[in-house]
Amino acid sequence: MTRLQKLILQNIVLSLLAVFFIATQTAHASVTSIKSKNGTLAIDLPEGFYLVSSSKDGKSYQLQSSLLPVTAVIKVYDNGTYNTAEKALEDNLSRMNAEKEIDTFSWRNQDCALSSFASYIGQTAAAGYAVAAPLPDEEGLIVMLVWTEQTQFDACNDFMLSFIDGLCIDFGSFYEAGLVTTYAYPNAQTYIPVTMTIDGKQIQSYMRESDKEANEYLIAREYNVLKLYARSPLWKEAWTRYYRMVFRDSFKRLNRVSFDIFNELSPDCTDDTDLAQKLLTWTQGMNYEREKNTSDFASLPSIILGGGSDCDSRSMLLSVLLTSMNMDSIIFVSSEFSHAVAGLVSTHPGHSFTANGKEYLMGETTASGITWGMIAQEQDDQSKWIPVLFY
């Protein structure tokens, strides 16, 4: 483990394009689009960042957080400006006279670079992180820097790492662990077996040995970020981003599990909703247990491995598996009811809530014998539920 990896992991404990920047928010809170020639990139920003300035050529932007004393710069370089991400990071940080530690690693099948750094910015002693990643289709390279005053580094650490981890360079990166988490937990080639009993069938699968610990790291870090919004008017947006980040990190980790479940169960199902019902019944029979961690959210790999779970982690697990099976599924969360349920687009009748122009049947994961499209009468008020749309 490098010193930079240790820095990223230890602070989780210490802290309780041509390109056009689209400054307006999308329907998914602050997933900010970056349009390129051949597609749309995005950064799922922590809530409350605003645009301070941009260059005339539209390839450099400075952002400021309204929540914490954190500044960020995003730069996009044309193809050929730098031969490697490491060279781009070295050049940018050297021009700042920064003390740095640059590591290279693979993310999205691209050679990327990540560094912690310390420098004087103006008259202020600053510290933060910088990353460089090639863009798809030889469109160039993106560099992101985020920093705060050195005295505030520990307090802002998770927030800055979350900012960088929000980068999505292509469609596939919306469904895979972010750059920082991948760096901290490289994709090990060691696998562990998984056994599940669903609808009376024993299903064998496997996942990477590091998946549980990596997912737990992401959940703890993002919960630390979420807590910063406890008294903010942006708490709802921050809450939905928290679940989006968990969904994104979990999705590929459970790809094989989802594949094996589908192959085993689907031949005996009449349609997608029949399959979804078997999975809903399975989650209802899981061991109910509140997590003994600060986030109170069980990592999805730990549930698959037989650990305890409650409503929001079960609903997330169900939605990840169904989405991987090409079904339209989201979750709904409620602070008033301290509860979460899964949602499923289906042609079957039943009680539904509307989100993003679609009707989602409710899926209650903690009460046995409940089918899709059923919800407790006292909870049947959609105004008290927040839909969490993934991507």
mmCIF file of C-alpha atoms in Angstrom:
data_model
loop_
_atom_site.group_PDB
_atom_site.id
_atom_site.type_symbol
_atom_site.label_atom_id
_atom_site.label_comp_id
_atom_site.label_asym_id
_atom_site.label_seq_id
_atom_site.Cartn_x
_atom_site.Cartn_y
_atom_site.Cartn_z
ATOM 1 C CA MET A 1 0.000 0.000 0.000
ATOM 2 C CA THR A 2 1.394 3.403 -0.981
ATOM 3 C CA ARG A 3 1.535 6.416 1.311
ATOM 4 C CA LEU A 4 -1.206 8.060 -0.780
ATOM 5 C CA GLN A 5 -3.511 5.055 -0.368
ATOM 6 C CA LYS A 6 -2.908 5.118 3.381
ATOM 7 C CA LEU A 7 -3.702 8.850 3.439
ATOM 8 C CA ILE A 8 -7.014 8.278 1.640
ATOM 9 C CA LEU A 9 -8.039 5.380 3.866
ATOM 10 C CA GLN A 10 -6.906 6.730 7.242
ATOM 11 C CA ASN A 11 -8.755 10.011 6.875
ATOM 12 C CA ILE A 12 -12.065 8.219 6.570
ATOM 13 C CA VAL A 13 -11.699 7.729 10.319
ATOM 14 C CA LEU A 14 -10.494 11.244 11.086
ATOM 15 C CA SER A 15 -13.374 13.026 9.354
ATOM 16 C CA LEU A 16 -16.843 12.295 11.594
ATOM 17 C CA LEU A 17 -14.150 19.465 -23.480
ATOM 18 C CA ALA A 18 -14.425 20.979 -27.606
ATOM 19 C CA VAL A 19 -16.145 20.869 -24.131
ATOM 20 C CA PHE A 20 -18.927 22.939 -22.558
ATOM 21 C CA PHE A 21 -19.651 23.140 -18.832
ATOM 22 C CA ILE A 22 -23.389 23.058 -18.166
ATOM 23 C CA ALA A 23 -23.891 25.108 -14.997
ATOM 24 C CA THR A 24 -27.564 24.192 -14.546
ATOM 25 C CA GLN A 25 -28.606 21.148 -12.562
ATOM 26 C CA THR A 26 -30.196 18.137 -14.245
ATOM 27 C CA ALA A 27 -33.163 16.161 -12.939
ATOM 28 C CA HIS A 28 -30.726 14.043 -10.926
ATOM 29 C CA ALA A 29 -29.725 16.742 -8.444
ATOM 30 C CA SER A 30 -26.218 17.965 -9.251
ATOM 31 C CA VAL A 31 -25.062 15.501 -11.893
ATOM 32 C CA THR A 32 -23.422 18.179 -14.015
ATOM 33 C CA SER A 33 -23.050 17.427 -17.705
ATOM 34 C CA ILE A 34 -19.882 17.988 -19.670
ATOM 35 C CA LYS A 35 -20.649 17.664 -23.369
ATOM 36 C CA SER A 36 -17.944 16.391 -25.675
ATOM 37 C CA LYS A 37 -17.839 15.730 -29.394
ATOM 38 C CA ASN A 38 -18.788 12.066 -29.167
ATOM 39 C CA GLY A 39 -20.858 11.820 -26.004
ATOM 40 C CA THR A 40 -21.730 13.241 -22.603
ATOM 41 C CA LEU A 41 -19.438 13.074 -19.589
ATOM 42 C CA ALA A 42 -20.565 14.097 -16.124
ATOM 43 C CA ILE A 43 -19.469 14.914 -12.602
ATOM 44 C CA ASP A 44 -21.831 13.951 -9.801
ATOM 45 C CA LEU A 45 -20.844 16.912 -7.642
ATOM 46 C CA PRO A 46 -21.438 17.119 -3.912
ATOM 47 C CA GLU A 47 -24.289 19.582 -3.451
ATOM 48 C CA GLY A 48 -23.625 23.309 -3.219
ATOM 49 C CA PHE A 49 -20.799 23.855 -5.694
ATOM 50 C CA TYR A 50 -21.155 26.911 -7.903
ATOM 51 C CA LEU A 51 -19.226 28.180 -10.910
ATOM 52 C CA VAL A 52 -16.771 30.970 -10.074
ATOM 53 C CA SER A 53 -15.134 31.462 -13.456
ATOM 54 C CA SER A 54 -14.370 29.779 -16.766
ATOM 55 C CA SER A 55 -11.850 30.347 -19.523
ATOM 56 C CA LYS A 56 -12.833 31.917 -22.836
ATOM 57 C CA ASP A 57 -12.076 28.713 -24.713
ATOM 58 C CA GLY A 58 -14.503 26.815 -22.481
ATOM 59 C CA LYS A 59 -11.938 24.303 -21.291
ATOM 60 C CA SER A 60 -11.134 25.458 -17.759
ATOM 61 C CA TYR A 61 -13.498 26.030 -14.830
ATOM 62 C CA GLN A 62 -13.155 27.070 -11.214
ATOM 63 C CA LEU A 63 -15.785 25.956 -8.708
ATOM 64 C CA GLN A 64 -16.367 26.845 -5.086
ATOM 65 C CA SER A 65 -18.323 24.999 -2.425
ATOM 66 C CA SER A 66 -20.899 27.010 -0.508
ATOM 67 C CA LEU A 67 -20.765 24.428 2.285
ATOM 68 C CA LEU A 68 -17.044 24.060 3.039
ATOM 69 C CA PRO A 69 -13.910 26.113 2.236
ATOM 70 C CA VAL A 70 -13.156 23.915 -0.778
ATOM 71 C CA THR A 71 -12.138 25.089 -4.245
ATOM 72 C CA ALA A 72 -11.933 22.990 -7.387
ATOM 73 C CA VAL A 73 -10.526 23.469 -10.869
ATOM 74 C CA ILE A 74 -11.438 21.383 -13.906
ATOM 75 C CA LYS A 75 -9.289 21.525 -17.040
ATOM 76 C CA VAL A 76 -9.733 19.756 -20.354
ATOM 77 C CA TYR A 77 -6.800 19.316 -22.721
ATOM 78 C CA ASP A 78 -7.004 18.510 -26.419
ATOM 79 C CA ASN A 79 -5.736 15.173 -27.620
ATOM 80 C CA GLY A 80 -1.962 15.243 -27.996
ATOM 81 C CA THR A 81 -1.306 17.986 -25.431
ATOM 82 C CA TYR A 82 0.048 15.376 -23.038
ATOM 83 C CA ASN A 83 1.207 11.862 -23.807
ATOM 84 C CA THR A 84 0.060 10.474 -20.448
ATOM 85 C CA ALA A 85 -2.142 11.354 -17.503
ATOM 86 C CA GLU A 86 0.918 11.256 -15.258
ATOM 87 C CA LYS A 87 2.657 13.886 -17.398
ATOM 88 C CA ALA A 88 -0.418 16.114 -17.304
ATOM 89 C CA LEU A 89 -0.587 15.920 -13.518
ATOM 90 C CA GLU A 90 3.157 16.442 -13.121
ATOM 91 C CA ASP A 91 3.039 19.565 -15.300
ATOM 92 C CA ASN A 92 -0.007 21.110 -13.613
ATOM 93 C CA LEU A 93 1.293 20.551 -10.092
ATOM 94 C CA SER A 94 4.832 21.655 -10.933
ATOM 95 C CA ARG A 95 3.494 24.964 -12.229
ATOM 96 C CA MET A 96 1.934 25.408 -8.792
ATOM 97 C CA ASN A 97 5.283 24.636 -7.105
ATOM 98 C CA ALA A 98 3.420 21.914 -5.257
ATOM 99 C CA GLU A 99 4.778 19.170 -3.079
ATOM 100 C CA LYS A 100 3.186 16.071 -4.546
ATOM 101 C CA GLU A 101 2.997 12.286 -4.582
ATOM 102 C CA ILE A 102 1.764 10.987 -7.931
ATOM 103 C CA ASP A 103 0.609 7.402 -8.384
ATOM 104 C CA THR A 104 -0.587 5.804 -11.605
ATOM 105 C CA PHE A 105 -3.257 3.109 -11.887
ATOM 106 C CA SER A 106 -5.912 1.745 -14.230
ATOM 107 C CA TRP A 107 -9.528 2.919 -14.204
ATOM 108 C CA ARG A 108 -12.037 2.298 -16.991
ATOM 109 C CA ASN A 109 -9.221 0.594 -18.908
ATOM 110 C CA GLN A 110 -7.337 3.898 -18.971
ATOM 111 C CA ASP A 111 -3.994 4.769 -17.390
ATOM 112 C CA CYS A 112 -4.889 7.483 -14.853
ATOM 113 C CA ALA A 113 -2.919 9.445 -12.268
ATOM 114 C CA LEU A 114 -3.814 10.607 -8.752
ATOM 115 C CA SER A 115 -1.863 12.779 -6.347
ATOM 116 C CA SER A 116 -2.132 14.461 -2.985
ATOM 117 C CA PHE A 117 -0.475 17.866 -2.988
ATOM 118 C CA ALA A 118 0.445 20.834 -0.826
ATOM 119 C CA SER A 119 1.161 24.326 -2.154
ATOM 120 C CA TYR A 120 0.732 28.020 -1.540
ATOM 121 C CA ILE A 121 -2.207 29.337 -3.540
ATOM 122 C CA GLY A 122 -1.957 33.094 -3.277
ATOM 123 C CA GLN A 123 -0.939 33.684 0.310
ATOM 124 C CA THR A 124 -2.751 30.609 1.611
ATOM 125 C CA ALA A 125 -1.112 27.284 2.494
ATOM 126 C CA ALA A 126 -3.347 24.790 0.727
ATOM 127 C CA ALA A 127 -3.592 20.995 0.508
ATOM 128 C CA GLY A 128 -5.743 18.716 -1.591
ATOM 129 C CA TYR A 129 -5.906 16.159 -4.369
ATOM 130 C CA ALA A 130 -5.432 16.147 -8.127
ATOM 131 C CA VAL A 131 -6.374 13.592 -10.764
ATOM 132 C CA ALA A 132 -5.882 13.174 -14.491
ATOM 133 C CA ALA A 133 -7.778 10.760 -16.732
ATOM 134 C CA PRO A 134 -7.822 10.258 -20.520
ATOM 135 C CA LEU A 135 -11.166 10.833 -22.219
ATOM 136 C CA PRO A 136 -12.709 8.193 -24.498
ATOM 137 C CA ASP A 137 -12.269 8.162 -28.273
ATOM 138 C CA GLU A 138 -9.015 10.140 -28.082
ATOM 139 C CA GLU A 139 -10.883 13.307 -27.137
ATOM 140 C CA GLY A 140 -8.097 14.464 -24.860
ATOM 141 C CA LEU A 141 -7.608 14.418 -21.140
ATOM 142 C CA ILE A 142 -9.321 15.848 -18.061
ATOM 143 C CA VAL A 143 -7.482 17.200 -14.997
ATOM 144 C CA MET A 144 -9.291 17.930 -11.732
ATOM 145 C CA LEU A 145 -7.785 19.666 -8.693
ATOM 146 C CA VAL A 146 -9.560 20.195 -5.394
ATOM 147 C CA TRP A 147 -8.097 21.831 -2.284
ATOM 148 C CA THR A 148 -8.685 23.611 0.988
ATOM 149 C CA GLU A 149 -6.544 25.404 3.566
ATOM 150 C CA GLN A 150 -4.004 23.024 5.082
ATOM 151 C CA THR A 151 -5.517 23.533 8.528
ATOM 152 C CA GLN A 152 -8.879 22.323 7.145
ATOM 153 C CA PHE A 153 -7.565 19.313 5.247
ATOM 154 C CA ASP A 154 -8.741 16.605 7.657
ATOM 155 C CA ALA A 155 -12.197 18.157 8.020
ATOM 156 C CA CYS A 156 -12.604 18.424 4.239
ATOM 157 C CA ASN A 157 -10.823 15.218 3.207
ATOM 158 C CA ASP A 158 -13.816 12.994 2.517
ATOM 159 C CA PHE A 159 -15.629 15.856 0.788
ATOM 160 C CA MET A 160 -12.701 16.402 -1.603
ATOM 161 C CA LEU A 161 -12.321 12.694 -2.323
ATOM 162 C CA SER A 162 -16.047 12.465 -2.998
ATOM 163 C CA PHE A 163 -15.756 15.342 -5.478
ATOM 164 C CA ILE A 164 -13.108 13.459 -7.476
ATOM 165 C CA ASP A 165 -14.973 10.143 -7.227
ATOM 166 C CA GLY A 166 -17.989 11.808 -8.859
ATOM 167 C CA LEU A 167 -16.208 11.950 -12.220
ATOM 168 C CA CYS A 168 -17.752 9.840 -15.002
ATOM 169 C CA ILE A 169 -15.797 9.791 -18.260
ATOM 170 C CA ASP A 170 -18.170 7.540 -20.222
ATOM 171 C CA PHE A 171 -21.508 5.747 -19.945
ATOM 172 C CA GLY A 172 -19.995 2.686 -18.305
ATOM 173 C CA SER A 173 -18.457 4.684 -15.476
ATOM 174 C CA PHE A 174 -21.960 5.489 -14.182
ATOM 175 C CA TYR A 175 -22.111 1.811 -13.230
ATOM 176 C CA GLU A 176 -18.654 1.214 -11.809
ATOM 177 C CA ALA A 177 -16.669 2.258 -8.756
ATOM 178 C CA GLY A 178 -15.252 5.763 -8.993
ATOM 179 C CA LEU A 179 -11.672 6.701 -9.637
ATOM 180 C CA VAL A 180 -10.634 7.219 -5.995
ATOM 181 C CA THR A 181 -12.276 4.040 -4.727
ATOM 182 C CA THR A 182 -10.731 2.020 -7.546
ATOM 183 C CA TYR A 183 -7.316 3.444 -6.668
ATOM 184 C CA ALA A 184 -7.728 2.654 -2.958
ATOM 185 C CA TYR A 185 -9.047 -0.853 -3.699
ATOM 186 C CA PRO A 186 -7.573 -2.123 -6.983
ATOM 187 C CA ASN A 187 -9.567 -4.800 -8.779
ATOM 188 C CA ALA A 188 -7.990 -7.885 -7.234
ATOM 189 C CA GLN A 189 -8.134 -11.137 -9.160
ATOM 190 C CA THR A 190 -8.859 -13.160 -6.023
ATOM 191 C CA TYR A 191 -12.479 -14.321 -5.785
ATOM 192 C CA ILE A 192 -14.623 -15.770 -3.019
ATOM 193 C CA PRO A 193 -17.589 -18.146 -3.466
ATOM 194 C CA VAL A 194 -21.170 -17.041 -2.808
ATOM 195 C CA THR A 195 -24.126 -19.325 -2.103
ATOM 196 C CA MET A 196 -27.719 -18.045 -2.105
ATOM 197 C CA THR A 197 -31.043 -19.853 -1.685
ATOM 198 C CA ILE A 198 -33.813 -18.132 -3.667
ATOM 199 C CA ASP A 199 -37.235 -19.635 -4.412
ATOM 200 C CA GLY A 200 -36.014 -22.967 -3.089
ATOM 201 C CA LYS A 201 -33.027 -23.095 -5.424
ATOM 202 C CA GLN A 202 -29.420 -23.011 -4.291
ATOM 203 C CA ILE A 203 -27.484 -20.613 -6.511
ATOM 204 C CA GLN A 204 -23.700 -20.533 -6.695
ATOM 205 C CA SER A 205 -21.799 -17.408 -7.669
ATOM 206 C CA TYR A 206 -18.729 -15.416 -6.673
ATOM 207 C CA MET A 207 -17.404 -11.905 -6.111
ATOM 208 C CA ARG A 208 -14.000 -10.298 -5.716
ATOM 209 C CA GLU A 209 -12.385 -10.678 -2.319
ATOM 210 C CA SER A 210 -12.028 -6.896 -1.930
ATOM 211 C CA ASP A 211 -15.629 -5.994 -2.865
ATOM 212 C CA LYS A 212 -17.056 -6.004 0.659
ATOM 213 C CA GLU A 213 -14.309 -3.845 2.162
ATOM 214 C CA ALA A 214 -14.271 -1.442 -0.798
ATOM 215 C CA ASN A 215 -18.045 -0.978 -0.701
ATOM 216 C CA GLU A 216 -17.918 -0.384 3.054
ATOM 217 C CA TYR A 217 -15.234 2.264 2.520
ATOM 218 C CA LEU A 218 -17.381 4.060 -0.057
ATOM 219 C CA ILE A 219 -20.452 3.958 2.180
ATOM 220 C CA ALA A 220 -18.546 5.301 5.215
ATOM 221 C CA ARG A 221 -16.936 8.099 3.218
ATOM 222 C CA GLU A 222 -20.151 9.177 1.536
ATOM 223 C CA TYR A 223 -22.038 9.065 4.816
ATOM 224 C CA ASN A 224 -19.449 11.425 6.284
ATOM 225 C CA VAL A 225 -20.201 13.755 3.375
ATOM 226 C CA LEU A 226 -23.954 13.364 3.831
ATOM 227 C CA LYS A 227 -23.731 14.366 7.510
ATOM 228 C CA LEU A 228 -22.358 17.751 6.452
ATOM 229 C CA TYR A 229 -25.804 18.589 5.031
ATOM 230 C CA ALA A 230 -27.796 17.823 8.178
ATOM 231 C CA ARG A 231 -28.849 21.473 8.580
ATOM 232 C CA SER A 232 -28.590 22.452 4.930
ATOM 233 C CA PRO A 233 -31.580 23.232 2.690
ATOM 234 C CA LEU A 234 -29.875 20.873 0.221
ATOM 235 C CA TRP A 235 -30.312 17.847 2.499
ATOM 236 C CA LYS A 236 -32.719 16.065 0.133
ATOM 237 C CA GLU A 237 -30.386 16.474 -2.820
ATOM 238 C CA ALA A 238 -27.453 15.320 -0.693
ATOM 239 C CA TRP A 239 -29.433 12.296 0.472
ATOM 240 C CA THR A 240 -30.244 11.198 -3.060
ATOM 241 C CA ARG A 241 -26.620 11.705 -4.136
ATOM 242 C CA TYR A 242 -25.497 9.486 -1.247
ATOM 243 C CA TYR A 243 -27.662 6.651 -2.539
ATOM 244 C CA ARG A 244 -26.555 7.268 -6.137
ATOM 245 C CA MET A 245 -22.928 6.937 -5.117
ATOM 246 C CA VAL A 246 -23.684 3.662 -3.284
ATOM 247 C CA PHE A 247 -25.594 2.347 -6.301
ATOM 248 C CA ARG A 248 -22.762 3.222 -8.658
ATOM 249 C CA ASP A 249 -20.112 1.578 -6.486
ATOM 250 C CA SER A 250 -22.188 -1.560 -5.918
ATOM 251 C CA PHE A 251 -23.423 -2.227 -9.442
ATOM 252 C CA LYS A 252 -20.436 -3.920 -11.056
ATOM 253 C CA ARG A 253 -19.469 -5.652 -7.818
ATOM 254 C CA LEU A 254 -22.731 -7.611 -8.052
ATOM 255 C CA ASN A 255 -22.766 -8.119 -11.822
ATOM 256 C CA ARG A 256 -21.773 -11.768 -11.618
ATOM 257 C CA VAL A 257 -24.196 -12.452 -8.785
ATOM 258 C CA SER A 258 -27.038 -10.883 -10.776
ATOM 259 C CA PHE A 259 -26.082 -12.881 -13.873
ATOM 260 C CA ASP A 260 -26.099 -16.191 -12.003
ATOM 261 C CA ILE A 261 -29.410 -15.450 -10.253
ATOM 262 C CA PHE A 262 -31.041 -14.564 -13.569
ATOM 263 C CA ASN A 263 -29.744 -17.675 -15.339
ATOM 264 C CA GLU A 264 -31.004 -19.929 -12.567
ATOM 265 C CA LEU A 265 -34.445 -18.382 -11.965
ATOM 266 C CA SER A 266 -35.604 -16.853 -15.240
ATOM 267 C CA PRO A 267 -36.415 -20.118 -17.091
ATOM 268 C CA ASP A 268 -39.172 -20.836 -14.535
ATOM 269 C CA CYS A 269 -40.623 -17.289 -14.533
ATOM 270 C CA THR A 270 -43.602 -16.147 -16.583
ATOM 271 C CA ASP A 271 -42.211 -12.624 -17.012
ATOM 272 C CA ASP A 272 -39.875 -10.032 -15.470
ATOM 273 C CA THR A 273 -42.285 -9.168 -12.655
ATOM 274 C CA ASP A 274 -42.536 -12.836 -11.676
ATOM 275 C CA LEU A 275 -38.729 -12.894 -11.388
ATOM 276 C CA ALA A 276 -38.766 -9.608 -9.476
ATOM 277 C CA GLN A 277 -41.305 -11.093 -7.047
ATOM 278 C CA LYS A 278 -39.043 -14.050 -6.296
ATOM 279 C CA LEU A 279 -36.250 -11.604 -5.453
ATOM 280 C CA LEU A 280 -38.598 -9.452 -3.362
ATOM 281 C CA THR A 281 -39.686 -12.515 -1.366
ATOM 282 C CA TRP A 282 -36.031 -13.463 -0.906
ATOM 283 C CA THR A 283 -35.147 -10.059 0.566
ATOM 284 C CA GLN A 284 -38.168 -10.202 2.890
ATOM 285 C CA GLY A 285 -36.759 -13.372 4.427
ATOM 286 C CA MET A 286 -33.323 -11.937 5.159
ATOM 287 C CA ASN A 287 -32.049 -11.441 8.683
ATOM 288 C CA TYR A 288 -33.172 -7.963 9.789
ATOM 289 C CA GLU A 289 -30.324 -6.183 11.511
ATOM 290 C CA ARG A 290 -29.379 -2.536 11.862
ATOM 291 C CA GLU A 291 -25.753 -2.008 10.935
ATOM 292 C CA LYS A 292 -23.440 -1.272 13.850
ATOM 293 C CA ASN A 293 -21.649 1.497 11.959
ATOM 294 C CA THR A 294 -22.142 5.236 11.673
ATOM 295 C CA SER A 295 -23.975 5.024 8.352
ATOM 296 C CA ASP A 296 -26.417 2.316 9.545
ATOM 297 C CA PHE A 297 -26.285 0.949 5.984
ATOM 298 C CA ALA A 298 -25.139 -2.588 5.174
ATOM 299 C CA SER A 299 -22.808 -2.946 2.205
ATOM 300 C CA LEU A 300 -24.452 -4.951 -0.572
ATOM 301 C CA PRO A 301 -21.638 -7.529 -0.838
ATOM 302 C CA SER A 302 -21.967 -8.167 2.914
ATOM 303 C CA ILE A 303 -25.708 -8.888 2.494
ATOM 304 C CA ILE A 304 -25.003 -11.343 -0.317
ATOM 305 C CA LEU A 305 -22.460 -13.029 1.961
ATOM 306 C CA GLY A 306 -25.160 -13.556 4.611
ATOM 307 C CA GLY A 307 -24.879 -10.432 6.752
ATOM 308 C CA GLY A 308 -27.810 -8.574 8.276
ATOM 309 C CA SER A 309 -29.679 -5.754 6.570
ATOM 310 C CA ASP A 310 -32.554 -3.327 6.918
ATOM 311 C CA CYS A 311 -34.957 -1.515 4.595
ATOM 312 C CA ASP A 312 -32.723 0.863 2.655
ATOM 313 C CA SER A 313 -29.865 -1.590 2.083
ATOM 314 C CA ARG A 314 -32.313 -4.313 1.017
ATOM 315 C CA SER A 315 -34.156 -1.930 -1.310
ATOM 316 C CA MET A 316 -30.844 -0.844 -2.817
ATOM 317 C CA LEU A 317 -29.754 -4.468 -3.255
ATOM 318 C CA LEU A 318 -33.006 -5.304 -5.000
ATOM 319 C CA SER A 319 -32.763 -2.295 -7.327
ATOM 320 C CA VAL A 320 -29.135 -3.019 -8.229
ATOM 321 C CA LEU A 321 -29.931 -6.636 -9.106
ATOM 322 C CA LEU A 322 -33.067 -5.751 -11.098
ATOM 323 C CA THR A 323 -31.312 -2.954 -12.974
ATOM 324 C CA SER A 324 -28.526 -5.364 -13.858
ATOM 325 C CA MET A 325 -31.237 -7.675 -15.234
ATOM 326 C CA ASN A 326 -32.388 -4.818 -17.487
ATOM 327 C CA MET A 327 -35.472 -3.948 -15.439
ATOM 328 C CA ASP A 328 -36.350 -0.349 -14.579
ATOM 329 C CA SER A 329 -35.959 -0.107 -10.821
ATOM 330 C CA ILE A 330 -35.250 2.691 -8.343
ATOM 331 C CA ILE A 331 -35.741 3.235 -4.612
ATOM 332 C CA PHE A 332 -37.927 5.607 -2.610
ATOM 333 C CA VAL A 333 -36.790 6.897 0.785
ATOM 334 C CA SER A 334 -38.730 8.753 3.464
ATOM 335 C CA SER A 335 -37.419 10.737 6.421
ATOM 336 C CA GLU A 336 -40.946 11.002 7.865
ATOM 337 C CA PHE A 337 -41.395 7.229 7.921
ATOM 338 C CA SER A 338 -37.697 6.375 8.444
ATOM 339 C CA HIS A 339 -38.195 3.827 5.721
ATOM 340 C CA ALA A 340 -37.214 2.854 2.192
ATOM 341 C CA VAL A 341 -38.867 0.733 -0.495
ATOM 342 C CA ALA A 342 -37.886 -0.444 -3.956
ATOM 343 C CA GLY A 343 -39.700 0.647 -7.109
ATOM 344 C CA LEU A 344 -40.309 -1.352 -10.301
ATOM 345 C CA VAL A 345 -41.799 -0.386 -13.667
ATOM 346 C CA SER A 346 -44.208 -3.187 -14.536
ATOM 347 C CA THR A 347 -47.337 -3.903 -16.587
ATOM 348 C CA HIS A 348 -48.814 -5.681 -13.567
ATOM 349 C CA PRO A 349 -51.511 -3.868 -11.545
ATOM 350 C CA GLY A 350 -50.739 -2.527 -8.104
ATOM 351 C CA HIS A 351 -50.048 0.566 -6.077
ATOM 352 C CA SER A 352 -47.475 2.820 -7.669
ATOM 353 C CA PHE A 353 -45.674 6.130 -7.186
ATOM 354 C CA THR A 354 -44.711 8.412 -10.059
ATOM 355 C CA ALA A 355 -41.101 9.401 -10.706
ATOM 356 C CA ASN A 356 -39.444 10.776 -13.830
ATOM 357 C CA GLY A 357 -42.679 10.347 -15.768
ATOM 358 C CA LYS A 358 -42.941 6.623 -14.955
ATOM 359 C CA GLU A 359 -45.136 4.573 -12.634
ATOM 360 C CA TYR A 360 -43.204 2.405 -10.165
ATOM 361 C CA LEU A 361 -44.853 -0.409 -8.221
ATOM 362 C CA MET A 362 -43.841 -0.328 -4.571
ATOM 363 C CA GLY A 363 -41.686 -3.169 -3.245
ATOM 364 C CA GLU A 364 -41.697 -3.616 0.543
ATOM 365 C CA THR A 365 -38.584 -5.587 1.527
ATOM 366 C CA THR A 366 -39.093 -5.978 5.293
ATOM 367 C CA ALA A 367 -42.581 -7.504 5.619
ATOM 368 C CA SER A 368 -43.188 -11.119 4.600
ATOM 369 C CA GLY A 369 -45.921 -12.019 2.142
ATOM 370 C CA ILE A 370 -46.086 -8.593 0.487
ATOM 371 C CA THR A 371 -46.132 -8.474 -3.312
ATOM 372 C CA TRP A 372 -45.099 -5.717 -5.695
ATOM 373 C CA GLY A 373 -47.664 -2.922 -5.681
ATOM 374 C CA MET A 374 -48.572 -3.089 -1.986
ATOM 375 C CA ILE A 375 -47.804 -0.465 0.665
ATOM 376 C CA ALA A 376 -49.026 0.204 4.196
ATOM 377 C CA GLN A 377 -52.024 2.527 4.188
ATOM 378 C CA GLU A 378 -50.428 4.933 6.663
ATOM 379 C CA GLN A 379 -47.451 5.348 4.302
ATOM 380 C CA ASP A 380 -49.516 5.960 1.169
ATOM 381 C CA ASP A 381 -48.590 9.622 0.687
ATOM 382 C CA GLN A 382 -46.121 10.161 -2.152
ATOM 383 C CA SER A 383 -45.336 13.703 -0.983
ATOM 384 C CA LYS A 384 -43.475 12.119 1.945
ATOM 385 C CA TRP A 385 -41.292 9.930 -0.263
ATOM 386 C CA ILE A 386 -38.171 10.947 -2.183
ATOM 387 C CA PRO A 387 -37.471 9.043 -5.397
ATOM 388 C CA VAL A 388 -33.816 8.164 -5.902
ATOM 389 C CA LEU A 389 -33.238 8.047 -9.656
ATOM 390 C CA PHE A 390 -29.966 6.431 -10.494
ATOM 391 C CA TYR A 391 -28.731 7.263 -14.020
#
